[in-house]
Short mmCIF file of C-alpha atoms in Angstrom, two decimals:
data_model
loop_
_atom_site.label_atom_id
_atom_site.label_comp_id
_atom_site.label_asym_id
_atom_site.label_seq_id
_atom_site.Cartn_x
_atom_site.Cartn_y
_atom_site.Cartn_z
CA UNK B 1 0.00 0.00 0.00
CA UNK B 2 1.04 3.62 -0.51
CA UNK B 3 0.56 5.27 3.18
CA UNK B 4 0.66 8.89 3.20
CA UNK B 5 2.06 10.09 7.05
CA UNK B 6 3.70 13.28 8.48
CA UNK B 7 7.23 12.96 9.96
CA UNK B 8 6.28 14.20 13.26
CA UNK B 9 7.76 11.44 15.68
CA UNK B 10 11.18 10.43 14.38
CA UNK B 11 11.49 7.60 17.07
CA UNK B 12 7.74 6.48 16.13
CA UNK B 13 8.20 6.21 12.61
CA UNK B 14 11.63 4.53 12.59
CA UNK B 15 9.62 1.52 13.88
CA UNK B 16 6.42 1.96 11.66
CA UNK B 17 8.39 2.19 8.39
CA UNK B 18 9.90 -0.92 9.12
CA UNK B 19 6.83 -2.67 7.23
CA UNK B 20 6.00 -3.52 3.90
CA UNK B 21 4.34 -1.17 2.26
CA UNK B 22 5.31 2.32 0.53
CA UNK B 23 5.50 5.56 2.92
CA UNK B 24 5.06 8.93 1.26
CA UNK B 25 6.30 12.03 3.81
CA UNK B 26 5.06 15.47 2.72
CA UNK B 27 8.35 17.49 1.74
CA UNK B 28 8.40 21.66 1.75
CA UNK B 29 11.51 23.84 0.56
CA UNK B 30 11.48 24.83 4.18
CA UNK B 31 11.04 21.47 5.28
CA UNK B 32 9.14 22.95 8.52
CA UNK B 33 6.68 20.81 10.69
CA UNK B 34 4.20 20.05 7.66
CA UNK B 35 7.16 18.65 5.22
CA UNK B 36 10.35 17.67 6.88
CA UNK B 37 10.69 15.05 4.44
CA UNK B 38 12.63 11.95 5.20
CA UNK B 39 14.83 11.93 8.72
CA UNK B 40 17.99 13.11 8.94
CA UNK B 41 18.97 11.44 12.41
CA UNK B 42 17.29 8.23 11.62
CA UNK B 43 18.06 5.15 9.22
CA UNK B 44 15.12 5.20 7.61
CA UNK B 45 14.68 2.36 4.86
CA UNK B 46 13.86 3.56 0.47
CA UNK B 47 10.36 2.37 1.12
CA UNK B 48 10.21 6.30 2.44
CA UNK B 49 9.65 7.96 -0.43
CA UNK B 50 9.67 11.96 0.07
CA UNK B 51 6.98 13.68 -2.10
CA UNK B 52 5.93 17.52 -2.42
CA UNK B 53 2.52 18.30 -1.91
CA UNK B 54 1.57 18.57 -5.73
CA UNK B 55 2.61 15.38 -6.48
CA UNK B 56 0.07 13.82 -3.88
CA UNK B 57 -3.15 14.08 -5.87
CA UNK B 58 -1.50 11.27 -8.12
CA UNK B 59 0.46 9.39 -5.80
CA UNK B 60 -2.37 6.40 -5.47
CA UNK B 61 -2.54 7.17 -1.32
CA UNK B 62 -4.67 3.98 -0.01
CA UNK B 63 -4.05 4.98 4.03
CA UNK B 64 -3.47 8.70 5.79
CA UNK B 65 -1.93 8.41 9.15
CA UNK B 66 -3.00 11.88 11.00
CA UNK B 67 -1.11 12.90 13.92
CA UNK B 68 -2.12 16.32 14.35
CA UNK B 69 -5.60 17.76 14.07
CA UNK B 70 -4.42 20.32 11.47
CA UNK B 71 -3.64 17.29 9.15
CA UNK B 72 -7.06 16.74 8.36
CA UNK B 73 -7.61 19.84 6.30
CA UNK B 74 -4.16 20.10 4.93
CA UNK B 75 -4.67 16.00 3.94
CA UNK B 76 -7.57 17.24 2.10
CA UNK B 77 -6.57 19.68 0.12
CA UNK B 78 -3.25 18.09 -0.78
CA UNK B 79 -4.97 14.91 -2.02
CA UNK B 80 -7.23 16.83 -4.43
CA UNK B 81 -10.29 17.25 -2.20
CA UNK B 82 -10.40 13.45 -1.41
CA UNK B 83 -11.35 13.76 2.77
CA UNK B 84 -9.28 11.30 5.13
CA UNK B 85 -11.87 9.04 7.01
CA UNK B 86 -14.62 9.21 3.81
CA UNK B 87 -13.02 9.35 0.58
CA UNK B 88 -9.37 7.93 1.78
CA UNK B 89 -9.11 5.02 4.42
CA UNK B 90 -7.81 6.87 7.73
CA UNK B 91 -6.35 6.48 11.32
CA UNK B 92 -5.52 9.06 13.79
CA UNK B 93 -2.31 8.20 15.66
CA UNK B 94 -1.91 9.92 19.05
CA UNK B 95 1.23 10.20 20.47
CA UNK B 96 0.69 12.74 23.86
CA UNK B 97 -0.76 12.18 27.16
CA UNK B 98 -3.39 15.03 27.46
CA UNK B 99 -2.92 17.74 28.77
CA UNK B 100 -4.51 20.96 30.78
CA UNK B 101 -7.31 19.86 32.57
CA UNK B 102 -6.69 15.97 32.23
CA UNK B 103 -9.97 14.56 33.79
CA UNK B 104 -12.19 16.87 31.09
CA UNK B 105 -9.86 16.72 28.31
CA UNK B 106 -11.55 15.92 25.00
CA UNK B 107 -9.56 14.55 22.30
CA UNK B 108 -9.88 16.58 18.66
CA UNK B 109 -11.07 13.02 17.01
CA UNK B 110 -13.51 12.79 19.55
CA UNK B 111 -17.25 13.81 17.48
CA UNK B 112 -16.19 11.44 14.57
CA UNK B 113 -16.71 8.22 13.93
CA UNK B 114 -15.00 7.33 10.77
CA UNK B 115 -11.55 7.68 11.62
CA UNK B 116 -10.73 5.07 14.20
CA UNK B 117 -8.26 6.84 17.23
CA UNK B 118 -4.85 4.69 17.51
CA UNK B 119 -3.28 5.71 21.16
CA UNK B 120 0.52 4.14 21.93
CA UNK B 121 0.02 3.11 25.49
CA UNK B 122 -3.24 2.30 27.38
CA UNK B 123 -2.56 4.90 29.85
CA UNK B 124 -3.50 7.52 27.04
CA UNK B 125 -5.85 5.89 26.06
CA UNK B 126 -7.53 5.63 29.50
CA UNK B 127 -6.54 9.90 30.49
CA UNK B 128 -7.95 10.99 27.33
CA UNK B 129 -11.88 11.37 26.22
CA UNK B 130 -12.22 9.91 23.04
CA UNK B 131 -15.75 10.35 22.71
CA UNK B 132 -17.77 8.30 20.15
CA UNK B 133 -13.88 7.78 18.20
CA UNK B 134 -13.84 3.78 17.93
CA UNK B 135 -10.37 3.39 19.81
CA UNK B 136 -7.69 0.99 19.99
CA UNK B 137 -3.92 0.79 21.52
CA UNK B 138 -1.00 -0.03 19.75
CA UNK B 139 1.67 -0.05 21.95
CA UNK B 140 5.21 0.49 20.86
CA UNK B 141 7.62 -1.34 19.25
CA UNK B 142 11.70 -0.32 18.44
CA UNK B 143 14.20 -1.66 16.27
CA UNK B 144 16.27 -3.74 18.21
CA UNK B 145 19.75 -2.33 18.50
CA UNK B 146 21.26 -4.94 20.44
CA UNK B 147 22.48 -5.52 23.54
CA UNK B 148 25.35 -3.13 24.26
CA UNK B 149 25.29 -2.26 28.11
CA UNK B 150 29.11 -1.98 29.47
CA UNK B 151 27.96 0.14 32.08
CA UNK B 152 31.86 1.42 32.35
CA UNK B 153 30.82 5.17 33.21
CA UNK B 154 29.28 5.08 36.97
CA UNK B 155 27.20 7.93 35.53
CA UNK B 156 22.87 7.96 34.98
CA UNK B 157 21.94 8.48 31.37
CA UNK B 158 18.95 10.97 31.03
CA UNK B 159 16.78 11.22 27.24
CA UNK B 160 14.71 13.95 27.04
CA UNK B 161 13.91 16.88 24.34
CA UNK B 162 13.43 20.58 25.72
CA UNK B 163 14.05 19.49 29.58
CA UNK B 164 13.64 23.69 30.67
CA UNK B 165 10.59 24.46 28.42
CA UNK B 166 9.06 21.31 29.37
CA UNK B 167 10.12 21.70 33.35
CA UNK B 168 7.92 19.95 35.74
CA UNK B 169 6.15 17.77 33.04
CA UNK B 170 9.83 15.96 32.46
CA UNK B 171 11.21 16.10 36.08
CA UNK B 172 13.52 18.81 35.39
CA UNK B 173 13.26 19.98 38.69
CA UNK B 174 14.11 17.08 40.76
CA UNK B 175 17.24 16.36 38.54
CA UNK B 176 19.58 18.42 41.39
CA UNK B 177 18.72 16.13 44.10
CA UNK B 178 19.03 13.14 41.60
CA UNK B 179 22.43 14.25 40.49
CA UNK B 180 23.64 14.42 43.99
CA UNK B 181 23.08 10.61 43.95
CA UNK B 182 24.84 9.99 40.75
CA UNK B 183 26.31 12.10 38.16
CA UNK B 184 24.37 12.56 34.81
CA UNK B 185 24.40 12.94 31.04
CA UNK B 186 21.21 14.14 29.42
CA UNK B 187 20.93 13.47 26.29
CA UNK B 188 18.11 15.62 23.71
CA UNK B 189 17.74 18.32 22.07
CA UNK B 190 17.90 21.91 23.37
CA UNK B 191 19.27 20.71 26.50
CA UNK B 192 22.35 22.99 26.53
CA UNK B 193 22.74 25.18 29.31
CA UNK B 194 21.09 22.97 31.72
CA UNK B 195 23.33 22.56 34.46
CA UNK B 196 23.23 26.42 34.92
CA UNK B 197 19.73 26.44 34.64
CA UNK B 198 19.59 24.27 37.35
CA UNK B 199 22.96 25.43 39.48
CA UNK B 200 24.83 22.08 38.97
CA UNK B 201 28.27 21.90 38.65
CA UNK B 202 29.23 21.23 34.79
CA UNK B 203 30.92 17.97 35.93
CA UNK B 204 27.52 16.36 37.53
CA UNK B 205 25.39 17.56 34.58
CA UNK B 206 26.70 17.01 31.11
CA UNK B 207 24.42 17.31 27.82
CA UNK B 208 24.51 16.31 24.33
CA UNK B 209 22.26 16.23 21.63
CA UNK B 210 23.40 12.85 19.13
CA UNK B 211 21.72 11.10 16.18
CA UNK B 212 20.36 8.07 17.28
CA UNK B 213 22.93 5.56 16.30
CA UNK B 214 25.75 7.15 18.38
CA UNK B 215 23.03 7.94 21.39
CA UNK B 216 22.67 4.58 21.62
CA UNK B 217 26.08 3.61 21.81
CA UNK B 218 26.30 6.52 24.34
CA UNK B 219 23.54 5.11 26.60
CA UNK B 220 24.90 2.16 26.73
CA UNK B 221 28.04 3.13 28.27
CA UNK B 222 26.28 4.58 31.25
CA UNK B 223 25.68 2.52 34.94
CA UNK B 224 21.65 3.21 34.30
CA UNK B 225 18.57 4.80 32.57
CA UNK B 226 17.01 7.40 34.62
CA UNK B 227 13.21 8.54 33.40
CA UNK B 228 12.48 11.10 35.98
CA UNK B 229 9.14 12.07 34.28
CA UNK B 230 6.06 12.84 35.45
CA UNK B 231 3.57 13.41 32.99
CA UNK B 232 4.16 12.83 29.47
CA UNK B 233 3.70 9.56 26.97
CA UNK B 234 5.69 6.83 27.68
CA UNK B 235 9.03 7.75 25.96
CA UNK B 236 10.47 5.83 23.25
CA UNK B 237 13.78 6.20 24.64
CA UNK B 238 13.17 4.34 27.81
CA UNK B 239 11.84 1.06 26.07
CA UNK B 240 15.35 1.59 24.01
CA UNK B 241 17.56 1.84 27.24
CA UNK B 242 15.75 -1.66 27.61
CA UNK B 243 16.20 -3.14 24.92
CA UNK B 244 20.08 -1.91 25.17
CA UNK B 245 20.83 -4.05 28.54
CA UNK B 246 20.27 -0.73 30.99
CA UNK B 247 18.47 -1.15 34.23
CA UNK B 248 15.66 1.54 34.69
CA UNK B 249 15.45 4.31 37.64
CA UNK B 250 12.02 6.03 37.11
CA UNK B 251 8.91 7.51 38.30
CA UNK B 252 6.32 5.25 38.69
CA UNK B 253 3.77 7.41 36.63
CA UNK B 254 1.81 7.43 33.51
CA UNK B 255 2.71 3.95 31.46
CA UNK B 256 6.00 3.55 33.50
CA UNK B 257 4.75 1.18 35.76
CA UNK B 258 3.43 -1.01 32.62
CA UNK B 259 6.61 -1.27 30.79
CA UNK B 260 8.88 -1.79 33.87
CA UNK B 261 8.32 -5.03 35.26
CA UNK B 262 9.81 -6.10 38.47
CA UNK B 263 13.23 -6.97 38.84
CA UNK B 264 14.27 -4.39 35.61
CA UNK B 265 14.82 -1.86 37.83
CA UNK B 266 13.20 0.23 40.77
CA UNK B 267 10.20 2.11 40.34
CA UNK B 268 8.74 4.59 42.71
CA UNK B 269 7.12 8.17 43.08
CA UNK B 270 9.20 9.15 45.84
CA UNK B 271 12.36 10.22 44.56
CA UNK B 272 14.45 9.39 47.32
CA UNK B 273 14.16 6.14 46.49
CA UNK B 274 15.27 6.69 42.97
CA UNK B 275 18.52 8.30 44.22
CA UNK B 276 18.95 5.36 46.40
CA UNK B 277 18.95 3.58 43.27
CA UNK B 278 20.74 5.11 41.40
CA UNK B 279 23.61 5.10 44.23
CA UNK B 280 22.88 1.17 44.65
CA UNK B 281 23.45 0.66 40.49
CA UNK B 282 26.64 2.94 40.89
CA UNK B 283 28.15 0.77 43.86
CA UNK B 284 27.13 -2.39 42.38
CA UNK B 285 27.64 -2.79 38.84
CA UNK B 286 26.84 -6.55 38.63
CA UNK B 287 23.18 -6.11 40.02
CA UNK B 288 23.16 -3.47 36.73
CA UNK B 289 24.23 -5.79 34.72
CA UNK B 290 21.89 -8.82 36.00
CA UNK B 291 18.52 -6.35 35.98
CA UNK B 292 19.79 -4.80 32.62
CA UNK B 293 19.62 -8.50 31.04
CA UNK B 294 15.80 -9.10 32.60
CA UNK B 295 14.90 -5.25 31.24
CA UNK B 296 16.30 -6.67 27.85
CA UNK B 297 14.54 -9.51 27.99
CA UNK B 298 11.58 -7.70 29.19
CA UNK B 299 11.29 -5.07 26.60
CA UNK B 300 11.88 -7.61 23.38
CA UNK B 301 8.88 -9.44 24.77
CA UNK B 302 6.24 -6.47 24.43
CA UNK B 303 7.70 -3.67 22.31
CA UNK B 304 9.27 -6.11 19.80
CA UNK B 305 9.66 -4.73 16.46
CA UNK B 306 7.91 -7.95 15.14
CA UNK B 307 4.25 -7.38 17.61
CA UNK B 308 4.46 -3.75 16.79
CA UNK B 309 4.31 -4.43 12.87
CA UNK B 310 2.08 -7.46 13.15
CA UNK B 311 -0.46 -5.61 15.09
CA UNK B 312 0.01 -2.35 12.65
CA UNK B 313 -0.44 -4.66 9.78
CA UNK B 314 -4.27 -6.21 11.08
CA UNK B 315 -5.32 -2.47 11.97
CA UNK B 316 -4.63 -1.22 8.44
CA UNK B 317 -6.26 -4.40 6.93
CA UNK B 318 -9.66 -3.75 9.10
CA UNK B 319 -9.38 0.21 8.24
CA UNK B 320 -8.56 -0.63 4.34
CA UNK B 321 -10.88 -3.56 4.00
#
């Protein structure tokens, strides 16, 4: 099938392109939010095909994959007036946790009926009102890249994008107490100037911002995965610490406590207990090691590349058929 989707989730689509059909990305001369074209910090396969809008009327599209509620109208009019959901099989794929005022927030898909609402972890799915939407979960799945914990650095690795904007929703705050208990390296983007943000030393607060194949190798060579977050999606980049060997500090919030099953790591929402943790992984690298393996072992057993894709692939049979 030809699938026409938005690169809006590098991570996300890494995994979803992994299939076997054709995936046409929007491309702009500005390549801003509604044509980046194909990744540049991802090893995405040919079956991506980039494509500017006036080249979509004739592209054959059998499947639109929305992610944001502005897609619908742009979708429209860049497929010739054919709508997603009536003249063009459609799903909506939601990526976020809602936001605001959680209890009474309404999703955008929520007053239709013929575009079926994809959420990536139940917790979203559950948080969110999704109206008369017919709704399903597909949770995620990564590309395997292999089990490459050394743990050598006695230092906490840290993924996340915009840690100051984003503040209390990622846990930026309690990273100064954390980083008493072991020294850390957050990795994302626009996370420069952090450690001053937060009045940590330079030493117990490093940042970098790396294309995924060299984050991964990065991660890797860290003691542990830290996911201080407290509200937010479940983050690809904890299911890939797992699937890299790391055992997992976090905050036992949102989908956390889902995809980090005993004896992976320690889960809790008070964060003392997460620095004792962390302290505990730095003193004893071979209990790392051994609840790195069972996080490994863990994560390849429900966000497997091959579940993700098989359950994508009978979701996009009932939607096309």
């Amino acid at each position: 099938m030809n699938i026409l989707l938005w690169h809006v989730h590098g991570s996300w689509t890494t995994a979803f392109v992994q299939g076997p059909h054709t995936y046409l990305v929007p491309v702009l001369p500005d390549r801003g939010p509604d044509g980046r074209g194909r990744a540049r910090t991802f090893t995405w396969p040919d079956s991506v095909v980039e494509l500017p809008p006036d080249r979509l009327p004739t592209a054959g599209v059998d499947l639109v994959v929305l992610q944001r509620p502005e897609e619908l109208p742009l979708a429209t009019r860049w497929l010739g007036g054919r709508r997603p959901g009536r003249d063009v099989p459609a799903v909506y794929l939601e990526h976020n946790a809602p936001d605001g005022e959680v209890p009474g927030t309404r999703h955008p898909m929520a007053d239709r009926d013929d575009i079926p609402l994809v959420h990536v972890t139940h917790f979203n799915r559950l948080f969110w009102d999704n109206g008369r939407a017919p709704t399903t979960v597909v949770e995620h799945g990564v590309v395997d890249p292999g089990h490459r914990w050394t743990g050598e650095l006695p230092r906490a690795a840290v993924v996340v994008n915009e840690p100051v904007r984003r503040a209390r929703h990622t846990g930026t705050d309690l990273l100064p107490a954390l980083a008493a208990a072991a020294p850390l390296d957050v990795f994302g983007m626009r996370t420069e100037g952090l450690a001053a943000h937060l009045g940590l030393p330079a030493d117990r607060c490093r940042t970098a911002d790396l294309p995924q194949a060299e984050l991964h190798t990065a991660m890797a060579r860290r003691r542990l995965y830290l996911h201080p977050v407290r509200w937010t999606s479940l983050g690809l980049s904890l299911i890939e610490a797992m699937h890299l060997g790391m055992p997992v500090v976090a905050l036992a919030t949102t989908e956390a406590t889902e995809a980090v099953p005993p004896g992976t790591g320690v889960l809790s929402t008070r964060p003392e207990v997460l620095a004792e943790a962390a302290r505990h992984y730095l003193r004893e690298p071979r209990a790392a090691a051994e609840d790195g393996a069972r996080a490994r072992r863990a994560a390849l057993d429900r966000y497997g590349l091959k579940r993700f894709l098989a359950d994508w692939e009978r979701l996009i049979e009932e939607v096309t058929r």
